[in-house]
Amino acid sequence: MSIDHSSTLKTIRQYRKSNGLGPTDDIKLVPTSQGWPIFASTRYYEFVDAMVPGANVDRIIVKSQTSLDTDVSDEAASAPEMIMFSFTMPLSDKEATVDTIGEHAAELAAEDNLNAGLQAAKNAMDAYVKNIQETASA
């Protein structure tokens, strides 16, 4: 769903900033994520709940959309935001129970940890290179 609600757009900007994400970085959440309650209380979550009654939302992803006709060099232009939900339907009593939500949450958490580690390493390398350049020019 495209996001056109100003309060939700503000929430997205604040979440990215407070979590060290760039202005167009994806937000990926599972029910165990700290940010889950923030996005589960939006009108878009309510829309999904109304569209698919009885479904269990197991993932929320917020993405900035980019268009081929957008000048990506203009960082002042804001990209439209899109929110996506993944969900499962409850199993009937006759079906076997499978904990795919827990497995998927662990996979997403591992991916988030890896991405955070890579970003920290990049930030450290950038600071190191900047320090060397400043020292060399002094």
PDB file of C-alpha atoms in Angstrom:
ATOM      1  CA  MET A   1       0.000   0.000   0.000  1.00  0.00           C
ATOM      2  CA  SER A   2       1.220   3.485  -0.761  1.00  0.00           C
ATOM      3  CA  ILE A   3       1.402   5.692   2.309  1.00  0.00           C
ATOM      4  CA  ASP A   4      -0.333   9.040   2.071  1.00  0.00           C
ATOM      5  CA  HIS A   5      -1.019   9.663   5.756  1.00  0.00           C
ATOM      6  CA  SER A   6       1.206  12.506   7.024  1.00  0.00           C
ATOM      7  CA  SER A   7       1.371  11.143  10.569  1.00  0.00           C
ATOM      8  CA  THR A   8       2.566   7.742   9.323  1.00  0.00           C
ATOM      9  CA  LEU A   9       5.134   9.378   7.028  1.00  0.00           C
ATOM     10  CA  LYS A  10       6.464  11.333  10.015  1.00  0.00           C
ATOM     11  CA  THR A  11       6.622   8.120  12.058  1.00  0.00           C
ATOM     12  CA  ILE A  12       8.661   6.453   9.291  1.00  0.00           C
ATOM     13  CA  ARG A  13      11.142   9.345   9.135  1.00  0.00           C
ATOM     14  CA  GLN A  14      11.528   9.355  12.930  1.00  0.00           C
ATOM     15  CA  TYR A  15      11.944   5.567  13.075  1.00  0.00           C
ATOM     16  CA  ARG A  16      14.663   5.597  10.423  1.00  0.00           C
ATOM     17  CA  LYS A  17      16.509   8.450  12.115  1.00  0.00           C
ATOM     18  CA  SER A  18      16.349   6.954  15.621  1.00  0.00           C
ATOM     19  CA  ASN A  19      17.500   3.548  14.325  1.00  0.00           C
ATOM     20  CA  GLY A  20      20.448   4.824  12.292  1.00  0.00           C
ATOM     21  CA  LEU A  21      18.818   4.127   8.943  1.00  0.00           C
ATOM     22  CA  GLY A  22      19.179   6.257   5.855  1.00  0.00           C
ATOM     23  CA  PRO A  23      16.174   8.155   4.494  1.00  0.00           C
ATOM     24  CA  THR A  24      15.436   5.456   1.894  1.00  0.00           C
ATOM     25  CA  ASP A  25      16.561   2.343   3.811  1.00  0.00           C
ATOM     26  CA  ASP A  26      14.002  -0.441   4.142  1.00  0.00           C
ATOM     27  CA  ILE A  27      12.350  -1.045   7.493  1.00  0.00           C
ATOM     28  CA  LYS A  28      11.786  -4.754   8.176  1.00  0.00           C
ATOM     29  CA  LEU A  29       9.882  -5.787  11.277  1.00  0.00           C
ATOM     30  CA  VAL A  30       8.606  -9.004  12.823  1.00  0.00           C
ATOM     31  CA  PRO A  31       6.331  -9.283  15.881  1.00  0.00           C
ATOM     32  CA  THR A  32       9.351  -9.531  18.202  1.00  0.00           C
ATOM     33  CA  SER A  33      10.960  -6.343  16.824  1.00  0.00           C
ATOM     34  CA  GLN A  34      11.028  -3.300  19.111  1.00  0.00           C
ATOM     35  CA  GLY A  35       9.439  -1.167  16.396  1.00  0.00           C
ATOM     36  CA  TRP A  36       6.565  -3.585  15.780  1.00  0.00           C
ATOM     37  CA  PRO A  37       4.043  -1.792  18.053  1.00  0.00           C
ATOM     38  CA  ILE A  38       4.776   1.516  16.308  1.00  0.00           C
ATOM     39  CA  PHE A  39       3.755   0.216  12.883  1.00  0.00           C
ATOM     40  CA  ALA A  40       1.109  -2.230  14.129  1.00  0.00           C
ATOM     41  CA  SER A  41      -0.819   0.768  15.455  1.00  0.00           C
ATOM     42  CA  THR A  42      -1.043   2.506  12.069  1.00  0.00           C
ATOM     43  CA  ARG A  43      -4.185   2.784  10.000  1.00  0.00           C
ATOM     44  CA  TYR A  44      -2.529   0.599   7.345  1.00  0.00           C
ATOM     45  CA  TYR A  45      -2.284  -2.321   9.764  1.00  0.00           C
ATOM     46  CA  GLU A  46      -5.988  -1.829  10.499  1.00  0.00           C
ATOM     47  CA  PHE A  47      -6.715  -1.876   6.744  1.00  0.00           C
ATOM     48  CA  VAL A  48      -4.948  -5.232   6.369  1.00  0.00           C
ATOM     49  CA  ASP A  49      -6.778  -6.628   9.377  1.00  0.00           C
ATOM     50  CA  ALA A  50     -10.088  -5.579   7.802  1.00  0.00           C
ATOM     51  CA  MET A  51      -9.155  -6.925   4.342  1.00  0.00           C
ATOM     52  CA  VAL A  52      -7.987 -10.334   5.577  1.00  0.00           C
ATOM     53  CA  PRO A  53      -9.921 -11.145   8.767  1.00  0.00           C
ATOM     54  CA  GLY A  54      -8.334 -13.852  10.868  1.00  0.00           C
ATOM     55  CA  ALA A  55      -4.905 -13.528   9.276  1.00  0.00           C
ATOM     56  CA  ASN A  56      -1.835 -13.193  11.464  1.00  0.00           C
ATOM     57  CA  VAL A  57       0.515 -10.456  10.259  1.00  0.00           C
ATOM     58  CA  ASP A  58       4.030 -11.858  10.598  1.00  0.00           C
ATOM     59  CA  ARG A  59       6.077  -9.160   8.870  1.00  0.00           C
ATOM     60  CA  ILE A  60       5.889  -5.461   8.086  1.00  0.00           C
ATOM     61  CA  ILE A  61       8.176  -3.915   5.471  1.00  0.00           C
ATOM     62  CA  VAL A  62       8.379  -0.215   4.651  1.00  0.00           C
ATOM     63  CA  LYS A  63      10.141   0.719   1.409  1.00  0.00           C
ATOM     64  CA  SER A  64      10.846   3.970  -0.364  1.00  0.00           C
ATOM     65  CA  GLN A  65       9.665   3.739  -3.932  1.00  0.00           C
ATOM     66  CA  THR A  66      11.854   5.129  -6.662  1.00  0.00           C
ATOM     67  CA  SER A  67      10.662   5.882 -10.137  1.00  0.00           C
ATOM     68  CA  LEU A  68      12.669   5.797 -13.345  1.00  0.00           C
ATOM     69  CA  ASP A  69      11.401   9.271 -14.166  1.00  0.00           C
ATOM     70  CA  THR A  70      12.625  10.668 -10.840  1.00  0.00           C
ATOM     71  CA  ASP A  71      15.897  12.584 -10.732  1.00  0.00           C
ATOM     72  CA  VAL A  72      17.675  10.534  -8.057  1.00  0.00           C
ATOM     73  CA  SER A  73      20.448  13.116  -7.831  1.00  0.00           C
ATOM     74  CA  ASP A  74      18.036  15.503  -6.127  1.00  0.00           C
ATOM     75  CA  GLU A  75      18.229  14.326  -2.525  1.00  0.00           C
ATOM     76  CA  ALA A  76      15.720  16.969  -1.454  1.00  0.00           C
ATOM     77  CA  ALA A  77      12.969  15.150  -3.362  1.00  0.00           C
ATOM     78  CA  SER A  78      11.231  12.683  -1.112  1.00  0.00           C
ATOM     79  CA  ALA A  79      10.487   9.213  -2.395  1.00  0.00           C
ATOM     80  CA  PRO A  80       6.947   7.911  -1.908  1.00  0.00           C
ATOM     81  CA  GLU A  81       6.694   5.311   0.837  1.00  0.00           C
ATOM     82  CA  MET A  82       5.074   1.908   0.574  1.00  0.00           C
ATOM     83  CA  ILE A  83       4.114  -0.442   3.408  1.00  0.00           C
ATOM     84  CA  MET A  84       3.765  -4.188   2.875  1.00  0.00           C
ATOM     85  CA  PHE A  85       2.441  -6.895   5.149  1.00  0.00           C
ATOM     86  CA  SER A  86       3.096 -10.602   5.125  1.00  0.00           C
ATOM     87  CA  PHE A  87       0.652 -12.817   6.915  1.00  0.00           C
ATOM     88  CA  THR A  88      -0.324 -16.378   7.641  1.00  0.00           C
ATOM     89  CA  MET A  89      -3.724 -17.866   8.122  1.00  0.00           C
ATOM     90  CA  PRO A  90      -4.377 -19.844  11.300  1.00  0.00           C
ATOM     91  CA  LEU A  91      -4.277 -23.592  10.774  1.00  0.00           C
ATOM     92  CA  SER A  92      -7.398 -25.646  11.282  1.00  0.00           C
ATOM     93  CA  ASP A  93      -7.387 -28.294  14.004  1.00  0.00           C
ATOM     94  CA  LYS A  94      -6.853 -30.966  11.333  1.00  0.00           C
ATOM     95  CA  GLU A  95      -3.618 -29.458  10.002  1.00  0.00           C
ATOM     96  CA  ALA A  96      -0.162 -29.910  11.474  1.00  0.00           C
ATOM     97  CA  THR A  97       1.251 -26.962  13.382  1.00  0.00           C
ATOM     98  CA  VAL A  98       4.383 -25.414  11.902  1.00  0.00           C
ATOM     99  CA  ASP A  99       6.263 -22.537  13.550  1.00  0.00           C
ATOM    100  CA  THR A 100       7.247 -20.722  10.377  1.00  0.00           C
ATOM    101  CA  ILE A 101       6.738 -17.343  12.034  1.00  0.00           C
ATOM    102  CA  GLY A 102       9.441 -18.077  14.618  1.00  0.00           C
ATOM    103  CA  GLU A 103      11.805 -19.408  11.973  1.00  0.00           C
ATOM    104  CA  HIS A 104      11.198 -16.432   9.731  1.00  0.00           C
ATOM    105  CA  ALA A 105      11.623 -13.977  12.613  1.00  0.00           C
ATOM    106  CA  ALA A 106      14.997 -15.550  13.400  1.00  0.00           C
ATOM    107  CA  GLU A 107      16.059 -15.249   9.753  1.00  0.00           C
ATOM    108  CA  LEU A 108      15.063 -11.582   9.628  1.00  0.00           C
ATOM    109  CA  ALA A 109      16.830 -10.873  12.919  1.00  0.00           C
ATOM    110  CA  ALA A 110      20.003 -12.538  11.616  1.00  0.00           C
ATOM    111  CA  GLU A 111      19.802 -10.497   8.405  1.00  0.00           C
ATOM    112  CA  ASP A 112      19.277  -7.291  10.395  1.00  0.00           C
ATOM    113  CA  ASN A 113      22.272  -8.103  12.621  1.00  0.00           C
ATOM    114  CA  LEU A 114      24.446  -8.767   9.585  1.00  0.00           C
ATOM    115  CA  ASN A 115      23.357  -5.537   7.909  1.00  0.00           C
ATOM    116  CA  ALA A 116      23.974  -3.558  11.112  1.00  0.00           C
ATOM    117  CA  GLY A 117      27.463  -5.083  11.404  1.00  0.00           C
ATOM    118  CA  LEU A 118      28.255  -4.257   7.794  1.00  0.00           C
ATOM    119  CA  GLN A 119      27.058  -0.683   8.269  1.00  0.00           C
ATOM    120  CA  ALA A 120      29.143  -0.294  11.440  1.00  0.00           C
ATOM    121  CA  ALA A 121      32.220  -1.607   9.607  1.00  0.00           C
ATOM    122  CA  LYS A 122      31.595   0.810   6.728  1.00  0.00           C
ATOM    123  CA  ASN A 123      31.183   3.730   9.135  1.00  0.00           C
ATOM    124  CA  ALA A 124      34.420   2.803  10.919  1.00  0.00           C
ATOM    125  CA  MET A 125      36.305   2.519   7.623  1.00  0.00           C
ATOM    126  CA  ASP A 126      34.921   5.868   6.421  1.00  0.00           C
ATOM    127  CA  ALA A 127      36.019   7.535   9.676  1.00  0.00           C
ATOM    128  CA  TYR A 128      39.471   5.905   9.421  1.00  0.00           C
ATOM    129  CA  VAL A 129      39.966   7.083   5.823  1.00  0.00           C
ATOM    130  CA  LYS A 130      38.765  10.590   6.703  1.00  0.00           C
ATOM    131  CA  ASN A 131      41.181  10.725   9.645  1.00  0.00           C
ATOM    132  CA  ILE A 132      44.106   9.639   7.454  1.00  0.00           C
ATOM    133  CA  GLN A 133      43.187  12.218   4.799  1.00  0.00           C
ATOM    134  CA  GLU A 134      42.968  14.996   7.377  1.00  0.00           C
ATOM    135  CA  THR A 135      46.278  13.965   8.948  1.00  0.00           C
ATOM    136  CA  ALA A 136      48.001  13.796   5.559  1.00  0.00           C
ATOM    137  CA  SER A 137      46.768  17.235   4.520  1.00  0.00           C
ATOM    138  CA  ALA A 138      47.840  18.879   7.807  1.00  0.00           C
TER     139      ALA A 138
END
